[in-house]
PDB file of C-alpha atoms and ligand atoms in Angstrom:
ATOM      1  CA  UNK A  12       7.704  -4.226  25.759  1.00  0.00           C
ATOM      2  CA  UNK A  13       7.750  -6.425  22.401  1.00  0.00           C
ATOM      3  CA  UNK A  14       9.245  -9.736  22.481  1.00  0.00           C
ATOM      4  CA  UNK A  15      11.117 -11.234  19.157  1.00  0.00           C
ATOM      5  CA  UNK A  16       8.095 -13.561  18.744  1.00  0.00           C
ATOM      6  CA  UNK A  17       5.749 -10.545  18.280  1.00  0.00           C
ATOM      7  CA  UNK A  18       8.513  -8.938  16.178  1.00  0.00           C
ATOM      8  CA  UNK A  19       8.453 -11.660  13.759  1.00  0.00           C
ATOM      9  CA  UNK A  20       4.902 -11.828  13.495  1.00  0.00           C
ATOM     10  CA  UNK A  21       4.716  -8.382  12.598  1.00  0.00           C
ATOM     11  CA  UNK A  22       6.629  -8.752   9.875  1.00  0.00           C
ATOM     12  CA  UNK A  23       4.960 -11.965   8.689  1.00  0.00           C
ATOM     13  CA  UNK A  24       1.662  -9.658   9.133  1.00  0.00           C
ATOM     14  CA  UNK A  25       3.583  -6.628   6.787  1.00  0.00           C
ATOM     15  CA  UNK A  26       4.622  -9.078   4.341  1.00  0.00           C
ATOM     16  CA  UNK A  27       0.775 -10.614   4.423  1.00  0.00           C
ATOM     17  CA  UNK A  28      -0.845  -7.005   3.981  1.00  0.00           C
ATOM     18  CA  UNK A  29       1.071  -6.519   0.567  1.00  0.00           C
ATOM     19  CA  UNK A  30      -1.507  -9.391  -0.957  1.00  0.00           C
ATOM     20  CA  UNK A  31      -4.216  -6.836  -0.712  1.00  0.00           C
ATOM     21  CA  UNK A  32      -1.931  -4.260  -2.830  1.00  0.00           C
ATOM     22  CA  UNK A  33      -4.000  -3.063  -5.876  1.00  0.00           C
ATOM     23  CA  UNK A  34      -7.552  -4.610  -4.358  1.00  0.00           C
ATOM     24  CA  UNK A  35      -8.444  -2.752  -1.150  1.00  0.00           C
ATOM     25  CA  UNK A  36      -9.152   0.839  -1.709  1.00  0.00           C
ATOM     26  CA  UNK A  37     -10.741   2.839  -1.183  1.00  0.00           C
ATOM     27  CA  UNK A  38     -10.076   0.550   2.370  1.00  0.00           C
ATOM     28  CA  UNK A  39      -6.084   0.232   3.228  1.00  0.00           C
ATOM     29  CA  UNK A  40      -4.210  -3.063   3.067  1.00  0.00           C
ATOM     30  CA  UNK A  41      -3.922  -4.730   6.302  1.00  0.00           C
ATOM     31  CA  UNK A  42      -2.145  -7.916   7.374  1.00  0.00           C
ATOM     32  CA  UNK A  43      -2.898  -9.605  11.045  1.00  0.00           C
ATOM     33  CA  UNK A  44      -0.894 -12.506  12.848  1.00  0.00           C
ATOM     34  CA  UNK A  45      -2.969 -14.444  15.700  1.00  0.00           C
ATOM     35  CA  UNK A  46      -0.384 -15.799  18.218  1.00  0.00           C
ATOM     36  CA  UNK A  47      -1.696 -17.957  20.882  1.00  0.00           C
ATOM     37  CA  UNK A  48      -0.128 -17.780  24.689  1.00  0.00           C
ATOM     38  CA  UNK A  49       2.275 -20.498  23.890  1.00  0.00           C
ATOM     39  CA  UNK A  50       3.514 -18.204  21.118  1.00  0.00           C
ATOM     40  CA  UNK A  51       2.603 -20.538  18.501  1.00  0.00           C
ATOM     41  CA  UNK A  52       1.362 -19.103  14.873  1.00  0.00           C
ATOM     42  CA  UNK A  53      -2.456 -19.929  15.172  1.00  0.00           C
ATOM     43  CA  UNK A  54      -3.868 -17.613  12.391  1.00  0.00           C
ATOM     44  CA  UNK A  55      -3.390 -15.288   9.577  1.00  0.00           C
ATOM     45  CA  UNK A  56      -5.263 -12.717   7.618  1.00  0.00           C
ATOM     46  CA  UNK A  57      -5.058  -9.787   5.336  1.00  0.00           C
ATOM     47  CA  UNK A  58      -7.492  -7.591   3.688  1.00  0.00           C
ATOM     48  CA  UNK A  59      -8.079  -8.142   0.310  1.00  0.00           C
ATOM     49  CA  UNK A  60     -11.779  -5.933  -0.718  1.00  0.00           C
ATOM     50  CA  UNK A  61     -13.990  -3.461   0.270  1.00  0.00           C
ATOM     51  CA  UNK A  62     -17.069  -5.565   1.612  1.00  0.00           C
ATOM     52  CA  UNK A  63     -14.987  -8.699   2.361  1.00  0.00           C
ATOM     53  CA  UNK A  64     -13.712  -9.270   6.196  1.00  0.00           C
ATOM     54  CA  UNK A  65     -10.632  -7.631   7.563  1.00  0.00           C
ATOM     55  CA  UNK A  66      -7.696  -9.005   8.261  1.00  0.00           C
ATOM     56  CA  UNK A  67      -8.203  -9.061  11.991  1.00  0.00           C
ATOM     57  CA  UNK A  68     -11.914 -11.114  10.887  1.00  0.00           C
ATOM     58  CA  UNK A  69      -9.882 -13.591   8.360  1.00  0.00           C
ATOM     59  CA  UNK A  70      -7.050 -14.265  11.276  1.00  0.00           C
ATOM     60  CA  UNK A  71      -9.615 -14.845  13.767  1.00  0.00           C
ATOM     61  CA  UNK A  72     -11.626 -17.523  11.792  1.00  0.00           C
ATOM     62  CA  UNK A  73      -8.457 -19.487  11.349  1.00  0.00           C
ATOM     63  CA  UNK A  74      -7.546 -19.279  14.771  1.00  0.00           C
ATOM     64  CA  UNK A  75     -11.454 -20.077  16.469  1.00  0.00           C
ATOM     65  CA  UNK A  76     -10.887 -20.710  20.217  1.00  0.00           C
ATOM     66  CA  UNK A  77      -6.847 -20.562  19.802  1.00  0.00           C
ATOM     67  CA  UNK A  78      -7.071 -16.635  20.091  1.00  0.00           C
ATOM     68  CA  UNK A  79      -8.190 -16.793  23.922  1.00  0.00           C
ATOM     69  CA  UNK A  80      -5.576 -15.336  25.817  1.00  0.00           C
ATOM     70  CA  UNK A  81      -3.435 -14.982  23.169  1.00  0.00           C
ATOM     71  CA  UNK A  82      -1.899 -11.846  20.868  1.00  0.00           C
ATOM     72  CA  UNK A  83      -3.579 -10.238  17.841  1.00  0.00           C
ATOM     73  CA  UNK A  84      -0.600  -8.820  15.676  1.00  0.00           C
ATOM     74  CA  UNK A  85      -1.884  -6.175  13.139  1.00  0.00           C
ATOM     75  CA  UNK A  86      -0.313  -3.816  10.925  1.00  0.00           C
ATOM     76  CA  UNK A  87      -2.602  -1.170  11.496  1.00  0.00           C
ATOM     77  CA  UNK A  88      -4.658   0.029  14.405  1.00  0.00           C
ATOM     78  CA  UNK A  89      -7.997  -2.000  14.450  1.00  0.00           C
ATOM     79  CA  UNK A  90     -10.902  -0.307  13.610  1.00  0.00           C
ATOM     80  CA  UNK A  91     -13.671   1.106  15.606  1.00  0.00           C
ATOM     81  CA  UNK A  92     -16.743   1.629  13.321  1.00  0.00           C
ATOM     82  CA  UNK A  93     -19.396  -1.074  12.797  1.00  0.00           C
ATOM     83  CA  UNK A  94     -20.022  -0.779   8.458  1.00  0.00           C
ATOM     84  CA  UNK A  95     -20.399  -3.987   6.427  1.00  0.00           C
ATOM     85  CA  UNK A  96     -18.048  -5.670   8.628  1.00  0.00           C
ATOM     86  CA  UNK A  97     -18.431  -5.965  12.707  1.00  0.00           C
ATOM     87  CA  UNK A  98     -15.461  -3.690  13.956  1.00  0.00           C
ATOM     88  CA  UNK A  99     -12.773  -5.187  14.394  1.00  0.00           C
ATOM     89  CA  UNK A 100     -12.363  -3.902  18.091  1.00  0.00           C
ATOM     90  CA  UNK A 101     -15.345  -6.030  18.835  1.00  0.00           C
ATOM     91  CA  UNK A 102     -13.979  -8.990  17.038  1.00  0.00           C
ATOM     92  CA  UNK A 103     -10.388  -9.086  18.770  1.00  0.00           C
ATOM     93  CA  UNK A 104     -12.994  -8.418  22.557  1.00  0.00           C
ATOM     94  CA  UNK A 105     -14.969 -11.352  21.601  1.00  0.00           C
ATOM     95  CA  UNK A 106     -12.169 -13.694  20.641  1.00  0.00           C
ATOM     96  CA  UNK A 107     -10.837 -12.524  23.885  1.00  0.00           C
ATOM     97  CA  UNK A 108      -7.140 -11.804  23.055  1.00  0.00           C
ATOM     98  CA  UNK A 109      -5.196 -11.014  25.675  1.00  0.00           C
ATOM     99  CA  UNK A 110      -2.740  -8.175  24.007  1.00  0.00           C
ATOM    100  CA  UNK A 111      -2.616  -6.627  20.558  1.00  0.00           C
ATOM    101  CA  UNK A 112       0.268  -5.311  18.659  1.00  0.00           C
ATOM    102  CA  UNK A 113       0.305  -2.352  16.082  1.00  0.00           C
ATOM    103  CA  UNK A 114       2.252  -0.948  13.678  1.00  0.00           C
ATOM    104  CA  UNK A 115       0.275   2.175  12.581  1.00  0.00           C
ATOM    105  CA  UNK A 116      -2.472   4.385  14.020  1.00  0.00           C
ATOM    106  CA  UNK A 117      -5.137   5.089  11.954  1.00  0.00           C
ATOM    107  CA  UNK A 118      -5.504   8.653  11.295  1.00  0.00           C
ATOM    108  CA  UNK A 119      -9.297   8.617  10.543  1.00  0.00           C
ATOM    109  CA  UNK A 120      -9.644   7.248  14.368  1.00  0.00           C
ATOM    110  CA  UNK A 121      -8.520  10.430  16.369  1.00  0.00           C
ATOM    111  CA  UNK A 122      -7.194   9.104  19.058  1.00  0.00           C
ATOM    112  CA  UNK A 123     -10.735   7.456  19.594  1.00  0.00           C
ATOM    113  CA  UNK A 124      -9.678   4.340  17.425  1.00  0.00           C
ATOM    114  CA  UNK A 125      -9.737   0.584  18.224  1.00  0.00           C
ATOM    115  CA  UNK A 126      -6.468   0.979  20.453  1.00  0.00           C
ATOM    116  CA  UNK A 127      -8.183   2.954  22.781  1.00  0.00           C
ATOM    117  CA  UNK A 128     -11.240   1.267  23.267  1.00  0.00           C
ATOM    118  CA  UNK A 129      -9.171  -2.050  23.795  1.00  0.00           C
ATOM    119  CA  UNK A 130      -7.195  -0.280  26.044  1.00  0.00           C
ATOM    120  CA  UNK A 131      -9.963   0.675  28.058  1.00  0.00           C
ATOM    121  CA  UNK A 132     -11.828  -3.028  27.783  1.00  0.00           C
ATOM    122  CA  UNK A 133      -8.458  -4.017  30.115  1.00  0.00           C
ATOM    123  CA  UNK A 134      -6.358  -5.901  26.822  1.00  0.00           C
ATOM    124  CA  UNK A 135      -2.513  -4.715  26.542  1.00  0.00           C
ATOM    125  CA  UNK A 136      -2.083  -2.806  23.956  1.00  0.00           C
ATOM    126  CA  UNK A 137       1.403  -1.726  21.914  1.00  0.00           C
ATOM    127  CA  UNK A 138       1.500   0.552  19.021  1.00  0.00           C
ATOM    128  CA  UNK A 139       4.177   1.869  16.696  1.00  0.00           C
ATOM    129  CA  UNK A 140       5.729  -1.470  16.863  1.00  0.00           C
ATOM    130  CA  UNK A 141       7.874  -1.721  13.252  1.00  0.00           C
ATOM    131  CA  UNK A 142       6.104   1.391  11.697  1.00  0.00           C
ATOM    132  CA  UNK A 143       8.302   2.406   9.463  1.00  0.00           C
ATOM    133  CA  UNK A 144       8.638  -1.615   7.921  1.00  0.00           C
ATOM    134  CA  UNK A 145       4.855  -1.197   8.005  1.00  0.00           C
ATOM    135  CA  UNK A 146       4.486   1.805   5.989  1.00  0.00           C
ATOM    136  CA  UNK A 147       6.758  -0.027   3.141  1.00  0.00           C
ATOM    137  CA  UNK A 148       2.631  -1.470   2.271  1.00  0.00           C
ATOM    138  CA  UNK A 149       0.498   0.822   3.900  1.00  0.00           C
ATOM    139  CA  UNK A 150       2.880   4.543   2.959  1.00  0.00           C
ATOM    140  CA  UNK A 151       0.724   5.495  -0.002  1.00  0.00           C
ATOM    141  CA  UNK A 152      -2.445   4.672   1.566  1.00  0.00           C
ATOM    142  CA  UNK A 153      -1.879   6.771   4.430  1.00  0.00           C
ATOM    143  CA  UNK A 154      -0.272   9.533   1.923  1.00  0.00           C
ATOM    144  CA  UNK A 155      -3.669   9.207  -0.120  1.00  0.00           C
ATOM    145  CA  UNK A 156      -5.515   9.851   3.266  1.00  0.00           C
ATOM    146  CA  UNK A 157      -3.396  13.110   4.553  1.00  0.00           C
ATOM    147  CA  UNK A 158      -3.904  15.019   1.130  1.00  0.00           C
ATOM    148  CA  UNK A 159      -7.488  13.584   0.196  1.00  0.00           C
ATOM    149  CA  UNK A 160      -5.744  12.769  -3.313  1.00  0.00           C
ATOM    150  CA  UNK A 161      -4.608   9.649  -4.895  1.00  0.00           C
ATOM    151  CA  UNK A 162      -0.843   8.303  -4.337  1.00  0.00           C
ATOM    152  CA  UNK A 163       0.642   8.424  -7.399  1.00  0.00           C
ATOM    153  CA  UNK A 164       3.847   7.014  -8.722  1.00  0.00           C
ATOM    154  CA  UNK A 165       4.883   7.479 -12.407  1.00  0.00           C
ATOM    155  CA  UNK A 166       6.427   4.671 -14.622  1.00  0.00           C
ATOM    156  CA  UNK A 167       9.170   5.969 -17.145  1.00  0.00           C
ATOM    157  CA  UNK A 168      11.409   3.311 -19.470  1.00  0.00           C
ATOM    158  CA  UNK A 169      14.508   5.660 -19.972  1.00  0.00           C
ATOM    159  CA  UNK A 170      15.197   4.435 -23.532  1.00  0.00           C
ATOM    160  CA  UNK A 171      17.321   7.320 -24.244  1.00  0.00           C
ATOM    161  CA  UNK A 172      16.696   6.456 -28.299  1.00  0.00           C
ATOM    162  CA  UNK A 173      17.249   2.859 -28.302  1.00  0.00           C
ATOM    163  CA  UNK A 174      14.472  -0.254 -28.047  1.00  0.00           C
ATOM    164  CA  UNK A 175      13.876  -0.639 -24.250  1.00  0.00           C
ATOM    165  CA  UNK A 176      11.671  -3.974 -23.892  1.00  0.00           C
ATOM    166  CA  UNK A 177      10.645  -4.683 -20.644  1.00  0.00           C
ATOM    167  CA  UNK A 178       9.725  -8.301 -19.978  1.00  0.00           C
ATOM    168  CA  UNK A 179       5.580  -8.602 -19.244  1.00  0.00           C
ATOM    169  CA  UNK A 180       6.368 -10.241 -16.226  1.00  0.00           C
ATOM    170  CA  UNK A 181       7.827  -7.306 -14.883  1.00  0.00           C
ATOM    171  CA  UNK A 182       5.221  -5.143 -16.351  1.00  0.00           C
ATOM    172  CA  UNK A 183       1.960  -7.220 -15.066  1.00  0.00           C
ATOM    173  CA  UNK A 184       3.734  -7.404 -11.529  1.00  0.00           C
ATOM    174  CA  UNK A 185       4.657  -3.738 -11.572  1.00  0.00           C
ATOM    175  CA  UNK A 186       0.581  -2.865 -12.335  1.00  0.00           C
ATOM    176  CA  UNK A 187      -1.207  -4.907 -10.608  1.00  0.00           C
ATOM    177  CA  UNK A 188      -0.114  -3.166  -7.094  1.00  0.00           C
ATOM    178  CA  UNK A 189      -2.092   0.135  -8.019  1.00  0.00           C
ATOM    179  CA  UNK A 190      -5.727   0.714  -7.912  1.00  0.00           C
ATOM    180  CA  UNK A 191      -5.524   2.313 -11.529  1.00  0.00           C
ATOM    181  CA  UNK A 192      -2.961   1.968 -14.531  1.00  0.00           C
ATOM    182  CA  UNK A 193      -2.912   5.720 -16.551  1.00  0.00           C
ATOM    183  CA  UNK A 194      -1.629   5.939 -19.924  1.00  0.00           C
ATOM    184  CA  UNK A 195      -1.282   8.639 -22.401  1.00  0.00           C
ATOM    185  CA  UNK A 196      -5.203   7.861 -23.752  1.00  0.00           C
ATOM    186  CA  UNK A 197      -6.546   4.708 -21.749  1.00  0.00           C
ATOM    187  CA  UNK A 198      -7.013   3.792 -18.116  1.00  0.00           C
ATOM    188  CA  UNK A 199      -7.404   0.311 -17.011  1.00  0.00           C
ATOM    189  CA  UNK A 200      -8.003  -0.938 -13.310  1.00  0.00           C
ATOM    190  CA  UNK A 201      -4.349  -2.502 -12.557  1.00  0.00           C
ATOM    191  CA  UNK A 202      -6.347  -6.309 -11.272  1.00  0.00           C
ATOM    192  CA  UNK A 203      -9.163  -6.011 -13.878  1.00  0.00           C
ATOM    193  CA  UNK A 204     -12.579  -6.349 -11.562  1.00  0.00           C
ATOM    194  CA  UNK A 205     -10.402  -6.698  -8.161  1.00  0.00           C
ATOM    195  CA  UNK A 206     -11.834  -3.796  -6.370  1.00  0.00           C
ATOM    196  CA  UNK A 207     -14.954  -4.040  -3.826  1.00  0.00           C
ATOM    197  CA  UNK A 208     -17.562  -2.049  -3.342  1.00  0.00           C
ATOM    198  CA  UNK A 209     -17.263   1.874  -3.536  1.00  0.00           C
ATOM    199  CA  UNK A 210     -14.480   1.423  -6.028  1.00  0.00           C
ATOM    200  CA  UNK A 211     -16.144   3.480  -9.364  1.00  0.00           C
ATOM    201  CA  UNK A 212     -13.471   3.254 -12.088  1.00  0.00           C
ATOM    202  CA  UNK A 213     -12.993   6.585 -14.366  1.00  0.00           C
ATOM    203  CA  UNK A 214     -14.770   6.512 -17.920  1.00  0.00           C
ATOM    204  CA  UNK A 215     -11.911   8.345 -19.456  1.00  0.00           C
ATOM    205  CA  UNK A 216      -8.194   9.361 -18.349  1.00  0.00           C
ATOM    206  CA  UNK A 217      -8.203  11.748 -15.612  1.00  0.00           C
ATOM    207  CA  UNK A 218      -7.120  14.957 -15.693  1.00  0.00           C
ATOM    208  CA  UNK A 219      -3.657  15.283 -13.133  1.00  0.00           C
ATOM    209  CA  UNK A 220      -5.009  18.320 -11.736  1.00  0.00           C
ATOM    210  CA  UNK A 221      -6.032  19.029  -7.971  1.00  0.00           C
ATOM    211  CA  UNK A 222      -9.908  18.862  -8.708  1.00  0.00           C
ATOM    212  CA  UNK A 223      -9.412  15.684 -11.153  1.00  0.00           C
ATOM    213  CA  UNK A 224      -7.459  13.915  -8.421  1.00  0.00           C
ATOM    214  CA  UNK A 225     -10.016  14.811  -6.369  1.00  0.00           C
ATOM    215  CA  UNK A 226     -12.551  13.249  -8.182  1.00  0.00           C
ATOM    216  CA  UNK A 227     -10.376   9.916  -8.182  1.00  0.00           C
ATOM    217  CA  UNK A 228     -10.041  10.113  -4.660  1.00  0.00           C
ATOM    218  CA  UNK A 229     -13.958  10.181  -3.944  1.00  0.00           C
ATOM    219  CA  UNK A 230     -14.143   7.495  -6.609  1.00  0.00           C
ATOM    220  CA  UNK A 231     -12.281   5.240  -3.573  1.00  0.00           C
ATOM    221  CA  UNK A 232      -9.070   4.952  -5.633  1.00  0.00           C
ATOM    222  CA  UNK A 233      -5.840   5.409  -3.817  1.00  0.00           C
ATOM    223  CA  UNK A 234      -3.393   4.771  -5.966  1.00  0.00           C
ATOM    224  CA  UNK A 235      -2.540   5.689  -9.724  1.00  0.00           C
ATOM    225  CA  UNK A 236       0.304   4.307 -11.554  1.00  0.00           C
ATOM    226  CA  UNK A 237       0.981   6.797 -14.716  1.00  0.00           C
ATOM    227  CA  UNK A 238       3.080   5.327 -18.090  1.00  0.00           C
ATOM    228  CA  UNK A 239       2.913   8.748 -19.637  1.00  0.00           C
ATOM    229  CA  UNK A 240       5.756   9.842 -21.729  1.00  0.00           C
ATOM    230  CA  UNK A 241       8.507  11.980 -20.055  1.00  0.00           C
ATOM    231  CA  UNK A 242       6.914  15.849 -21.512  1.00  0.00           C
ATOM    232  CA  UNK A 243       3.379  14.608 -20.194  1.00  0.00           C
ATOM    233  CA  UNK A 244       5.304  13.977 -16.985  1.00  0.00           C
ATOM    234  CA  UNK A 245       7.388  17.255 -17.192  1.00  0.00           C
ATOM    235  CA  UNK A 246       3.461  19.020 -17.002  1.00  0.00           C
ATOM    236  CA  UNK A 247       2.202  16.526 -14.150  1.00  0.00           C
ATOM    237  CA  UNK A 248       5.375  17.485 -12.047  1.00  0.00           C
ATOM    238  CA  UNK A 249       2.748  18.153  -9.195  1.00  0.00           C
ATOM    239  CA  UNK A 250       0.878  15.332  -8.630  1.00  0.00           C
ATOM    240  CA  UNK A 251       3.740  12.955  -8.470  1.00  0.00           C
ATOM    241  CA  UNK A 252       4.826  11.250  -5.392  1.00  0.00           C
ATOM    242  CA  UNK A 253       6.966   8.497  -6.556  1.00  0.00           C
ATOM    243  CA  UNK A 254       8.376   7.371  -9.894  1.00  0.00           C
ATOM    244  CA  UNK A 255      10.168   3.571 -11.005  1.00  0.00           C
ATOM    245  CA  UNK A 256      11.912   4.167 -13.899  1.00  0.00           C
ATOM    246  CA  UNK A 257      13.776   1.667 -15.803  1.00  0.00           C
ATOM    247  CA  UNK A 258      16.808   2.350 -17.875  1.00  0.00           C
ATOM    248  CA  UNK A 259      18.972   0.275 -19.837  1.00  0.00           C
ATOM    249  CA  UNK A 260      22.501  -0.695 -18.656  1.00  0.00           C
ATOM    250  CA  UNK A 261      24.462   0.158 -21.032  1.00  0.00           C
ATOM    251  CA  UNK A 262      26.546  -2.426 -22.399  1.00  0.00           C
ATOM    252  CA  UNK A 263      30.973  -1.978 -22.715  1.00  0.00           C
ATOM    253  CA  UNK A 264      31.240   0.441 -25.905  1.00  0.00           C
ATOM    254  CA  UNK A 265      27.764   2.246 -25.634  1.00  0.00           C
ATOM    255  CA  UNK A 266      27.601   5.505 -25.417  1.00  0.00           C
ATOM    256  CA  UNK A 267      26.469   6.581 -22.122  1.00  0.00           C
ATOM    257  CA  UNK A 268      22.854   7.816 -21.661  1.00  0.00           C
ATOM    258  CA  UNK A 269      22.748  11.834 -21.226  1.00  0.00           C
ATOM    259  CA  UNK A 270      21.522  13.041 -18.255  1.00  0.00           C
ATOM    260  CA  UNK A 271      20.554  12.101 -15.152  1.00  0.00           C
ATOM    261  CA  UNK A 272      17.773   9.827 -15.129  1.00  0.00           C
ATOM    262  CA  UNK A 273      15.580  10.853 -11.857  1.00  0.00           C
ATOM    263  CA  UNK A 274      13.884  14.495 -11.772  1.00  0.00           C
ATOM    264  CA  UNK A 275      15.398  16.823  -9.696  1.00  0.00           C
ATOM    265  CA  UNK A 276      13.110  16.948  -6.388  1.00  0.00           C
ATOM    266  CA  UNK A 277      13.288  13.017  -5.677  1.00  0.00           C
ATOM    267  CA  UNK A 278      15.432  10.478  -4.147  1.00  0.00           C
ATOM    268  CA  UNK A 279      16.100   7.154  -4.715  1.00  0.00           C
ATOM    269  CA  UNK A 280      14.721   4.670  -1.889  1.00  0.00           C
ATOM    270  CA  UNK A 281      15.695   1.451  -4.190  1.00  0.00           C
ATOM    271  CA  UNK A 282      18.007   0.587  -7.137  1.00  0.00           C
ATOM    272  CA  UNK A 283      17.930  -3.316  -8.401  1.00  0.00           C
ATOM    273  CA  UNK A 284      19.009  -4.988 -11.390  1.00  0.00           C
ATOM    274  CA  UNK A 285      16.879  -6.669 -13.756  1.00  0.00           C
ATOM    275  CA  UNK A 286      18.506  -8.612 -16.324  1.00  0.00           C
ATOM    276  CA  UNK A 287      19.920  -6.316 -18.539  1.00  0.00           C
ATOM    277  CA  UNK A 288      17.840  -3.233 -17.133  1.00  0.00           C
ATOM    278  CA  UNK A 289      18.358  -0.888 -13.672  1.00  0.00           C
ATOM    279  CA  UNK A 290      15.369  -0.318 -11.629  1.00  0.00           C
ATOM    280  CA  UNK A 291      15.435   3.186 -10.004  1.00  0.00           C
ATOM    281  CA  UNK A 292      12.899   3.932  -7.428  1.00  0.00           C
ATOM    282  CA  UNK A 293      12.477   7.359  -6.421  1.00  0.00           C
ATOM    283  CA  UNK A 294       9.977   9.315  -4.315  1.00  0.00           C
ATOM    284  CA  UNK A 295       9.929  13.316  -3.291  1.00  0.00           C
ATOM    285  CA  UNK A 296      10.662  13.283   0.282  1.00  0.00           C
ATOM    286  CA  UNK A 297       7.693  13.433   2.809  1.00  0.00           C
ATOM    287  CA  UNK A 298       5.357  11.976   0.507  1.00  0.00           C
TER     288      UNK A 298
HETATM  289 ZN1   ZN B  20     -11.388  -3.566  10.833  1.00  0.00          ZN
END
């Protein structure tokens, strides 16, 4: 059972994991909530580089001695392999937490993961707790891991002819959530320098084929974000998971854009307005 405290920590610890958006890979983005057995808020972590603690470490080291008997709240299962950092199974033993919450399993743990082995150390343990909420940050890392291939989402302003001017605001936030930005000729890391170690970025644009996304992937990048023009994207069909595109709302009078705007194959998980522009998000169903 899950009480509403725990529920609300999770979702502080979701809404924490989206800082490390755009920095992590090739490790995921992770948020963690340490609540102490009065239910009080005593730390908070997330991920935010290869090389750098994990969330569980940076929530920890806030809390210190406030994390004895109380509740680790992570958004995915803790890990169970000693690297640069301690695993995190041995952190959350140590601090001696009582109980630990998860969202997610970690597939690369095969059943022999950090839930387990708290399990068996005598600590309650809860999984699957707000998943799918979960997956809203960590979806297109764990769609990168199942197909050993990059996430990518493509990036289309649906000008249909006329100036379509998105504000840089939009733009900067928009690209600095993905591991690597894609155009036509260039590719750019989307937070110049942000990554960790392991992270090797591409000399030139990649090719969008299965051995050139392969190559990405065992350069530790995750995700791509492509601006290439709509024929380039006709070609890359493929390799996309997701697409934001951003079309114009036409104003009384105009002539209305022709055709429909998202590829046939997707389906729209979020439409917002932004000033004078729609923002359609799309993605193919089970990616
Ligand atoms: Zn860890």
């Amino acid at each position: 059972m899950v009480d509403a405290h725990e529920i609300v920590a999770m979702r502080w610890a979701i809404a924490l994991s989206a800082r490390g958006l755009g920095t992590t890979s090739p490790n995921p983005p992770v948020g963690c909530v340490i609540v102490d057995h009065a239910r009080q808020v005593v730390g908070t972590g997330y991920h935010e580089r290869k090389g750098e603690a994990h969330a569980e470490g940076h929530a920890l080291a806030v809390a210190g001695d406030r994390a004895r008997g109380g509740t680790a709240v992570v958004t995915l299962e803790p890990c169970n392999h000693v690297g640069r950092a301690p695993a995190c199974r041995h952190l959350l033993l140590d601090a001696g937490v009582a109980r630990v919450v998860i969202a997610a399993m970690d597939p690369t743990s095969r059943g022999d993961g950090g839930a387990e082995v708290l399990r068996r150390a005598g600590i309650s343990v809860e999984t699957g707790v707000l998943e799918p909420e979960a997956r809203l940050v960590l979806g297109p890392w764990l769609a990168a891991l199942r197909r050993r291939r990059p996430h990518v989402t493509w990036t289309y302003q649906w000008a249909d002819g006329r100036k379509c001017d998105i504000p840089d605001a939009e733009r900067e936030q928009l690209r600095t959530q993905y591991d690597l930005v894609v155009g036509s000729a260039e590719v750019e890391e989307g937070v110049p320098g942000g990554h960790g170690l392991d992270f090797v970025m591409p000399a030139q644009a990649p090719q969008f084929t299965p051995s050139g996304l392969a190559e990405l992937w065992s350069s530790g990048i995750r995700t791509v974000l492509l601006t290439h023009a709509r024929a380039q994207m006709d070609s890359d069909r493929d390799m996309i998971d997701a697409i934001r595109m951003v079309v114009p709302a036409a104003a009384a009078g105009d002539p209305v854009p022709a055709g429909p705007p998202i590829p046939e194959g997707y389906a729209l998980t979020n439409v917002t307005r932004a000033g004078t522009f729609v923002v359609l998000d799309a993605e193919r169903p089970g990616a």
